């Protein structure tokens, strides 16, 4: 492996580490830190971290402030609305395309996962379902995104998912929201199972509106 490849590999790994820090909440919304602090957190060379910051900034995940430092995206109401609206539009199109193409393999497993977490939330079988609930929540959105069948749309969806992860870390699931969110997801799954494109679009829109309300951005 030559030097250029080594540099690129380090940059890619630093970007993955930065993405993970944002997803897990190691870096929180609105957090301000210096480049040296970020280097310590990610444990990669400065040059690789700078490249990762450049990529994250291009997606609106971070803001690089010259000679001052870096600020993580703030979960403001207008940002929440735009991110969720973006997801809703692509979710709706993904649902339409899946139904039109008949590509619904995996829907049974999605239903099973959703019903399992719904039952746990209803019976308080676990003290903190939030991390699991987030993964179940994302599983349906991933399913819809994969239905787009377009690499450019998929890349945009993935970047927006990172923005939503930052928001989600600042507004974790509460038990009551887990139940209602899963109900909304099951309505989407029901429509997909019936090949009801109009019903799926309406259910996705309802989920969007309710999420806005729960996140205080309606």
PDB file of C-alpha atoms in Angstrom:
ATOM      1  CA  UNK A   1       0.000   0.000   0.000  1.00  0.00           C
ATOM      2  CA  UNK A   2       1.471   3.379  -0.991  1.00  0.00           C
ATOM      3  CA  UNK A   3       1.469   6.571   1.027  1.00  0.00           C
ATOM      4  CA  UNK A   4      -1.551   8.085  -0.725  1.00  0.00           C
ATOM      5  CA  UNK A   5      -3.574   4.958   0.012  1.00  0.00           C
ATOM      6  CA  UNK A   6      -2.456   5.040   3.650  1.00  0.00           C
ATOM      7  CA  UNK A   7      -3.608   8.662   3.958  1.00  0.00           C
ATOM      8  CA  UNK A   8      -6.982   7.876   2.375  1.00  0.00           C
ATOM      9  CA  UNK A   9      -7.495   4.839   4.610  1.00  0.00           C
ATOM     10  CA  UNK A  10      -6.819   6.927   7.710  1.00  0.00           C
ATOM     11  CA  UNK A  11      -9.227   9.601   6.496  1.00  0.00           C
ATOM     12  CA  UNK A  12     -11.941   6.996   5.886  1.00  0.00           C
ATOM     13  CA  UNK A  13     -11.443   5.464   9.317  1.00  0.00           C
ATOM     14  CA  UNK A  14     -11.505   8.884  10.969  1.00  0.00           C
ATOM     15  CA  UNK A  15     -14.775   9.650   9.198  1.00  0.00           C
ATOM     16  CA  UNK A  16     -16.276   6.370  10.421  1.00  0.00           C
ATOM     17  CA  UNK A  17     -15.157   7.216  13.968  1.00  0.00           C
ATOM     18  CA  UNK A  18     -16.710  10.685  13.692  1.00  0.00           C
ATOM     19  CA  UNK A  19     -19.979   9.211  12.369  1.00  0.00           C
ATOM     20  CA  UNK A  20     -20.031   6.760  15.292  1.00  0.00           C
ATOM     21  CA  UNK A  21     -19.407   9.557  17.804  1.00  0.00           C
ATOM     22  CA  UNK A  22     -22.349  11.504  16.404  1.00  0.00           C
ATOM     23  CA  UNK A  23     -24.650   8.462  16.286  1.00  0.00           C
ATOM     24  CA  UNK A  24     -23.911   7.365  19.842  1.00  0.00           C
ATOM     25  CA  UNK A  25     -24.158  10.835  21.340  1.00  0.00           C
ATOM     26  CA  UNK A  26     -20.474  11.059  22.260  1.00  0.00           C
ATOM     27  CA  UNK A  27     -20.736  14.354  20.391  1.00  0.00           C
ATOM     28  CA  UNK A  28     -23.980  16.123  21.302  1.00  0.00           C
ATOM     29  CA  UNK A  29     -26.083  18.632  19.410  1.00  0.00           C
ATOM     30  CA  UNK A  30     -24.763  22.177  19.746  1.00  0.00           C
ATOM     31  CA  UNK A  31     -21.539  21.001  21.400  1.00  0.00           C
ATOM     32  CA  UNK A  32     -18.533  23.248  20.822  1.00  0.00           C
ATOM     33  CA  UNK A  33     -15.023  21.811  20.902  1.00  0.00           C
ATOM     34  CA  UNK A  34     -11.562  22.523  19.599  1.00  0.00           C
ATOM     35  CA  UNK A  35      -9.913  20.531  16.847  1.00  0.00           C
ATOM     36  CA  UNK A  36      -7.411  19.148  19.351  1.00  0.00           C
ATOM     37  CA  UNK A  37     -10.259  17.922  21.558  1.00  0.00           C
ATOM     38  CA  UNK A  38     -11.849  16.181  18.580  1.00  0.00           C
ATOM     39  CA  UNK A  39      -8.503  14.589  17.697  1.00  0.00           C
ATOM     40  CA  UNK A  40      -8.333  13.199  21.242  1.00  0.00           C
ATOM     41  CA  UNK A  41     -11.905  11.890  21.087  1.00  0.00           C
ATOM     42  CA  UNK A  42     -11.516  10.195  17.703  1.00  0.00           C
ATOM     43  CA  UNK A  43      -7.901   9.120  18.311  1.00  0.00           C
ATOM     44  CA  UNK A  44      -6.751   9.783  14.762  1.00  0.00           C
ATOM     45  CA  UNK A  45      -4.074  12.094  13.304  1.00  0.00           C
ATOM     46  CA  UNK A  46      -4.987  15.745  12.840  1.00  0.00           C
ATOM     47  CA  UNK A  47      -4.892  15.567   9.032  1.00  0.00           C
ATOM     48  CA  UNK A  48      -7.351  12.649   8.965  1.00  0.00           C
ATOM     49  CA  UNK A  49      -9.682  14.361  11.435  1.00  0.00           C
ATOM     50  CA  UNK A  50      -9.627  17.563   9.379  1.00  0.00           C
ATOM     51  CA  UNK A  51     -10.741  15.592   6.316  1.00  0.00           C
ATOM     52  CA  UNK A  52     -13.514  13.928   8.340  1.00  0.00           C
ATOM     53  CA  UNK A  53     -14.672  17.334   9.582  1.00  0.00           C
ATOM     54  CA  UNK A  54     -14.726  18.621   6.011  1.00  0.00           C
ATOM     55  CA  UNK A  55     -16.976  15.744   4.945  1.00  0.00           C
ATOM     56  CA  UNK A  56     -19.269  16.158   7.966  1.00  0.00           C
ATOM     57  CA  UNK A  57     -19.515  19.899   7.353  1.00  0.00           C
ATOM     58  CA  UNK A  58     -20.599  19.302   3.743  1.00  0.00           C
ATOM     59  CA  UNK A  59     -23.592  17.370   5.127  1.00  0.00           C
ATOM     60  CA  UNK A  60     -24.473  19.986   7.741  1.00  0.00           C
ATOM     61  CA  UNK A  61     -23.466  17.760  10.661  1.00  0.00           C
ATOM     62  CA  UNK A  62     -20.766  20.114  11.908  1.00  0.00           C
ATOM     63  CA  UNK A  63     -19.760  23.719  11.457  1.00  0.00           C
ATOM     64  CA  UNK A  64     -16.043  24.531  11.350  1.00  0.00           C
ATOM     65  CA  UNK A  65     -15.396  27.953  12.823  1.00  0.00           C
ATOM     66  CA  UNK A  66     -12.013  29.307  11.614  1.00  0.00           C
ATOM     67  CA  UNK A  67      -9.501  29.740  14.452  1.00  0.00           C
ATOM     68  CA  UNK A  68     -12.218  28.922  16.990  1.00  0.00           C
ATOM     69  CA  UNK A  69     -13.193  25.288  16.725  1.00  0.00           C
ATOM     70  CA  UNK A  70     -16.085  23.068  15.715  1.00  0.00           C
ATOM     71  CA  UNK A  71     -19.754  23.096  16.602  1.00  0.00           C
ATOM     72  CA  UNK A  72     -22.038  20.099  16.239  1.00  0.00           C
ATOM     73  CA  UNK A  73     -25.336  20.714  14.455  1.00  0.00           C
ATOM     74  CA  UNK A  74     -27.945  22.204  16.769  1.00  0.00           C
ATOM     75  CA  UNK A  75     -31.321  20.469  17.025  1.00  0.00           C
ATOM     76  CA  UNK A  76     -33.368  23.628  16.462  1.00  0.00           C
ATOM     77  CA  UNK A  77     -37.077  23.383  15.604  1.00  0.00           C
ATOM     78  CA  UNK A  78     -36.496  24.544  12.018  1.00  0.00           C
ATOM     79  CA  UNK A  79     -33.706  21.991  11.578  1.00  0.00           C
ATOM     80  CA  UNK A  80     -35.908  19.223  12.969  1.00  0.00           C
ATOM     81  CA  UNK A  81     -38.737  20.146  10.610  1.00  0.00           C
ATOM     82  CA  UNK A  82     -36.474  20.189   7.570  1.00  0.00           C
ATOM     83  CA  UNK A  83     -34.777  16.877   8.417  1.00  0.00           C
ATOM     84  CA  UNK A  84     -38.042  15.074   9.118  1.00  0.00           C
ATOM     85  CA  UNK A  85     -39.703  16.583   6.038  1.00  0.00           C
ATOM     86  CA  UNK A  86     -36.792  15.362   3.907  1.00  0.00           C
ATOM     87  CA  UNK A  87     -37.129  11.872   5.360  1.00  0.00           C
ATOM     88  CA  UNK A  88     -40.897  11.852   4.913  1.00  0.00           C
ATOM     89  CA  UNK A  89     -40.691  12.704   1.215  1.00  0.00           C
ATOM     90  CA  UNK A  90     -38.126   9.972   0.517  1.00  0.00           C
ATOM     91  CA  UNK A  91     -39.962   7.452   2.741  1.00  0.00           C
ATOM     92  CA  UNK A  92     -43.145   8.061   0.763  1.00  0.00           C
ATOM     93  CA  UNK A  93     -41.389   7.593  -2.562  1.00  0.00           C
ATOM     94  CA  UNK A  94     -39.620   4.489  -1.264  1.00  0.00           C
ATOM     95  CA  UNK A  95     -42.985   3.030  -0.226  1.00  0.00           C
ATOM     96  CA  UNK A  96     -44.521   3.812  -3.610  1.00  0.00           C
ATOM     97  CA  UNK A  97     -41.633   2.175  -5.471  1.00  0.00           C
ATOM     98  CA  UNK A  98     -41.611  -0.926  -3.274  1.00  0.00           C
ATOM     99  CA  UNK A  99     -45.336  -1.411  -3.808  1.00  0.00           C
ATOM    100  CA  UNK A 100     -45.087  -0.716  -7.549  1.00  0.00           C
ATOM    101  CA  UNK A 101     -42.159  -3.124  -7.984  1.00  0.00           C
ATOM    102  CA  UNK A 102     -43.541  -5.713  -5.562  1.00  0.00           C
ATOM    103  CA  UNK A 103     -40.267  -5.697  -3.601  1.00  0.00           C
ATOM    104  CA  UNK A 104     -41.632  -6.336  -0.112  1.00  0.00           C
ATOM    105  CA  UNK A 105     -39.361  -9.163   1.061  1.00  0.00           C
ATOM    106  CA  UNK A 106     -38.471  -8.647   4.703  1.00  0.00           C
ATOM    107  CA  UNK A 107     -41.757  -7.054   5.694  1.00  0.00           C
ATOM    108  CA  UNK A 108     -42.769 -10.030   7.871  1.00  0.00           C
ATOM    109  CA  UNK A 109     -39.569  -9.705   9.888  1.00  0.00           C
ATOM    110  CA  UNK A 110     -40.140  -5.970  10.277  1.00  0.00           C
ATOM    111  CA  UNK A 111     -43.639  -6.592  11.612  1.00  0.00           C
ATOM    112  CA  UNK A 112     -42.330  -9.165  14.080  1.00  0.00           C
ATOM    113  CA  UNK A 113     -39.662  -6.791  15.423  1.00  0.00           C
ATOM    114  CA  UNK A 114     -42.177  -3.984  15.773  1.00  0.00           C
ATOM    115  CA  UNK A 115     -44.754  -6.124  17.547  1.00  0.00           C
ATOM    116  CA  UNK A 116     -42.111  -7.477  19.934  1.00  0.00           C
ATOM    117  CA  UNK A 117     -40.934  -4.015  21.025  1.00  0.00           C
ATOM    118  CA  UNK A 118     -44.564  -2.841  21.227  1.00  0.00           C
ATOM    119  CA  UNK A 119     -45.369  -5.667  23.643  1.00  0.00           C
ATOM    120  CA  UNK A 120     -42.272  -4.939  25.733  1.00  0.00           C
ATOM    121  CA  UNK A 121     -43.143  -1.261  25.976  1.00  0.00           C
ATOM    122  CA  UNK A 122     -46.752  -2.015  26.913  1.00  0.00           C
ATOM    123  CA  UNK A 123     -45.799  -4.485  29.643  1.00  0.00           C
ATOM    124  CA  UNK A 124     -42.718  -2.586  30.898  1.00  0.00           C
ATOM    125  CA  UNK A 125     -40.662  -5.737  30.406  1.00  0.00           C
ATOM    126  CA  UNK A 126     -37.467  -3.674  30.256  1.00  0.00           C
ATOM    127  CA  UNK A 127     -36.323  -0.612  32.147  1.00  0.00           C
ATOM    128  CA  UNK A 128     -34.810   1.223  29.182  1.00  0.00           C
ATOM    129  CA  UNK A 129     -36.030   0.281  25.736  1.00  0.00           C
ATOM    130  CA  UNK A 130     -34.881   3.494  24.107  1.00  0.00           C
ATOM    131  CA  UNK A 131     -31.735   2.127  22.344  1.00  0.00           C
ATOM    132  CA  UNK A 132     -33.597  -0.936  21.052  1.00  0.00           C
ATOM    133  CA  UNK A 133     -36.616   1.152  20.061  1.00  0.00           C
ATOM    134  CA  UNK A 134     -34.402   3.482  18.022  1.00  0.00           C
ATOM    135  CA  UNK A 135     -32.965   0.516  16.108  1.00  0.00           C
ATOM    136  CA  UNK A 136     -36.441  -0.874  15.434  1.00  0.00           C
ATOM    137  CA  UNK A 137     -37.610   2.589  14.387  1.00  0.00           C
ATOM    138  CA  UNK A 138     -34.715   2.949  11.955  1.00  0.00           C
ATOM    139  CA  UNK A 139     -35.265  -0.531  10.517  1.00  0.00           C
ATOM    140  CA  UNK A 140     -38.506   0.527   8.822  1.00  0.00           C
ATOM    141  CA  UNK A 141     -37.025   3.786   7.549  1.00  0.00           C
ATOM    142  CA  UNK A 142     -34.054   1.845   6.148  1.00  0.00           C
ATOM    143  CA  UNK A 143     -36.475  -0.536   4.447  1.00  0.00           C
ATOM    144  CA  UNK A 144     -38.251   2.387   2.789  1.00  0.00           C
ATOM    145  CA  UNK A 145     -34.975   4.063   1.814  1.00  0.00           C
ATOM    146  CA  UNK A 146     -33.700   0.873   0.190  1.00  0.00           C
ATOM    147  CA  UNK A 147     -36.861   0.859  -1.896  1.00  0.00           C
ATOM    148  CA  UNK A 148     -35.704   4.024  -3.675  1.00  0.00           C
ATOM    149  CA  UNK A 149     -33.250   2.036  -5.780  1.00  0.00           C
ATOM    150  CA  UNK A 150     -31.136   5.111  -6.465  1.00  0.00           C
ATOM    151  CA  UNK A 151     -27.581   5.496  -5.171  1.00  0.00           C
ATOM    152  CA  UNK A 152     -27.681   9.298  -5.103  1.00  0.00           C
ATOM    153  CA  UNK A 153     -30.961   9.373  -3.200  1.00  0.00           C
ATOM    154  CA  UNK A 154     -29.613   6.689  -0.863  1.00  0.00           C
ATOM    155  CA  UNK A 155     -26.513   8.788  -0.115  1.00  0.00           C
ATOM    156  CA  UNK A 156     -28.640  11.842   0.632  1.00  0.00           C
ATOM    157  CA  UNK A 157     -30.913   9.735   2.830  1.00  0.00           C
ATOM    158  CA  UNK A 158     -27.895   8.387   4.760  1.00  0.00           C
ATOM    159  CA  UNK A 159     -26.584  11.902   5.412  1.00  0.00           C
ATOM    160  CA  UNK A 160     -30.004  12.995   6.633  1.00  0.00           C
ATOM    161  CA  UNK A 161     -30.172   9.921   8.852  1.00  0.00           C
ATOM    162  CA  UNK A 162     -27.014  11.173  10.573  1.00  0.00           C
ATOM    163  CA  UNK A 163     -28.667  14.541  11.179  1.00  0.00           C
ATOM    164  CA  UNK A 164     -31.721  12.803  12.639  1.00  0.00           C
ATOM    165  CA  UNK A 165     -29.452  10.689  14.867  1.00  0.00           C
ATOM    166  CA  UNK A 166     -28.059  13.885  16.399  1.00  0.00           C
ATOM    167  CA  UNK A 167     -31.599  15.113  17.009  1.00  0.00           C
ATOM    168  CA  UNK A 168     -32.686  11.743  18.402  1.00  0.00           C
ATOM    169  CA  UNK A 169     -29.845  11.740  20.939  1.00  0.00           C
ATOM    170  CA  UNK A 170     -31.155  15.023  22.306  1.00  0.00           C
ATOM    171  CA  UNK A 171     -34.735  13.714  22.421  1.00  0.00           C
ATOM    172  CA  UNK A 172     -34.630  10.046  23.459  1.00  0.00           C
ATOM    173  CA  UNK A 173     -37.688   7.845  23.295  1.00  0.00           C
ATOM    174  CA  UNK A 174     -39.939   7.907  26.357  1.00  0.00           C
ATOM    175  CA  UNK A 175     -42.109   4.800  26.985  1.00  0.00           C
ATOM    176  CA  UNK A 176     -45.332   6.450  25.830  1.00  0.00           C
ATOM    177  CA  UNK A 177     -43.707   7.553  22.584  1.00  0.00           C
ATOM    178  CA  UNK A 178     -42.362   4.081  21.891  1.00  0.00           C
ATOM    179  CA  UNK A 179     -45.907   2.677  21.895  1.00  0.00           C
ATOM    180  CA  UNK A 180     -47.396   5.428  19.717  1.00  0.00           C
ATOM    181  CA  UNK A 181     -44.441   5.454  17.295  1.00  0.00           C
ATOM    182  CA  UNK A 182     -44.649   1.695  16.831  1.00  0.00           C
ATOM    183  CA  UNK A 183     -48.414   2.017  16.259  1.00  0.00           C
ATOM    184  CA  UNK A 184     -47.649   4.537  13.508  1.00  0.00           C
ATOM    185  CA  UNK A 185     -45.046   2.221  11.982  1.00  0.00           C
ATOM    186  CA  UNK A 186     -47.438  -0.712  12.059  1.00  0.00           C
ATOM    187  CA  UNK A 187     -49.958   1.378  10.136  1.00  0.00           C
ATOM    188  CA  UNK A 188     -47.294   1.911   7.456  1.00  0.00           C
ATOM    189  CA  UNK A 189     -46.483  -1.813   7.430  1.00  0.00           C
ATOM    190  CA  UNK A 190     -50.185  -2.661   7.129  1.00  0.00           C
ATOM    191  CA  UNK A 191     -50.504  -0.441   4.070  1.00  0.00           C
ATOM    192  CA  UNK A 192     -47.385  -1.950   2.497  1.00  0.00           C
ATOM    193  CA  UNK A 193     -48.737  -5.462   3.061  1.00  0.00           C
ATOM    194  CA  UNK A 194     -51.986  -4.471   1.328  1.00  0.00           C
ATOM    195  CA  UNK A 195     -50.066  -2.863  -1.571  1.00  0.00           C
ATOM    196  CA  UNK A 196     -51.947   0.323  -0.700  1.00  0.00           C
ATOM    197  CA  UNK A 197     -49.665   3.128  -1.902  1.00  0.00           C
ATOM    198  CA  UNK A 198     -52.093   5.887  -0.939  1.00  0.00           C
ATOM    199  CA  UNK A 199     -52.528   4.418   2.531  1.00  0.00           C
ATOM    200  CA  UNK A 200     -48.757   4.091   2.997  1.00  0.00           C
ATOM    201  CA  UNK A 201     -48.168   7.710   1.956  1.00  0.00           C
ATOM    202  CA  UNK A 202     -50.863   8.912   4.367  1.00  0.00           C
ATOM    203  CA  UNK A 203     -49.497   6.772   7.224  1.00  0.00           C
ATOM    204  CA  UNK A 204     -45.964   8.088   6.653  1.00  0.00           C
ATOM    205  CA  UNK A 205     -47.268  11.653   6.686  1.00  0.00           C
ATOM    206  CA  UNK A 206     -49.117  10.978   9.955  1.00  0.00           C
ATOM    207  CA  UNK A 207     -45.926   9.554  11.488  1.00  0.00           C
ATOM    208  CA  UNK A 208     -44.053  12.697  10.409  1.00  0.00           C
ATOM    209  CA  UNK A 209     -46.641  14.992  11.994  1.00  0.00           C
ATOM    210  CA  UNK A 210     -46.667  13.064  15.271  1.00  0.00           C
ATOM    211  CA  UNK A 211     -42.877  12.970  15.480  1.00  0.00           C
ATOM    212  CA  UNK A 212     -42.781  16.743  14.978  1.00  0.00           C
ATOM    213  CA  UNK A 213     -45.247  17.125  17.838  1.00  0.00           C
ATOM    214  CA  UNK A 214     -43.334  14.844  20.203  1.00  0.00           C
ATOM    215  CA  UNK A 215     -40.089  16.637  19.390  1.00  0.00           C
ATOM    216  CA  UNK A 216     -41.660  20.037  20.035  1.00  0.00           C
ATOM    217  CA  UNK A 217     -41.229  21.270  16.483  1.00  0.00           C
ATOM    218  CA  UNK A 218     -44.808  21.184  15.196  1.00  0.00           C
TER     219      UNK A 218
END
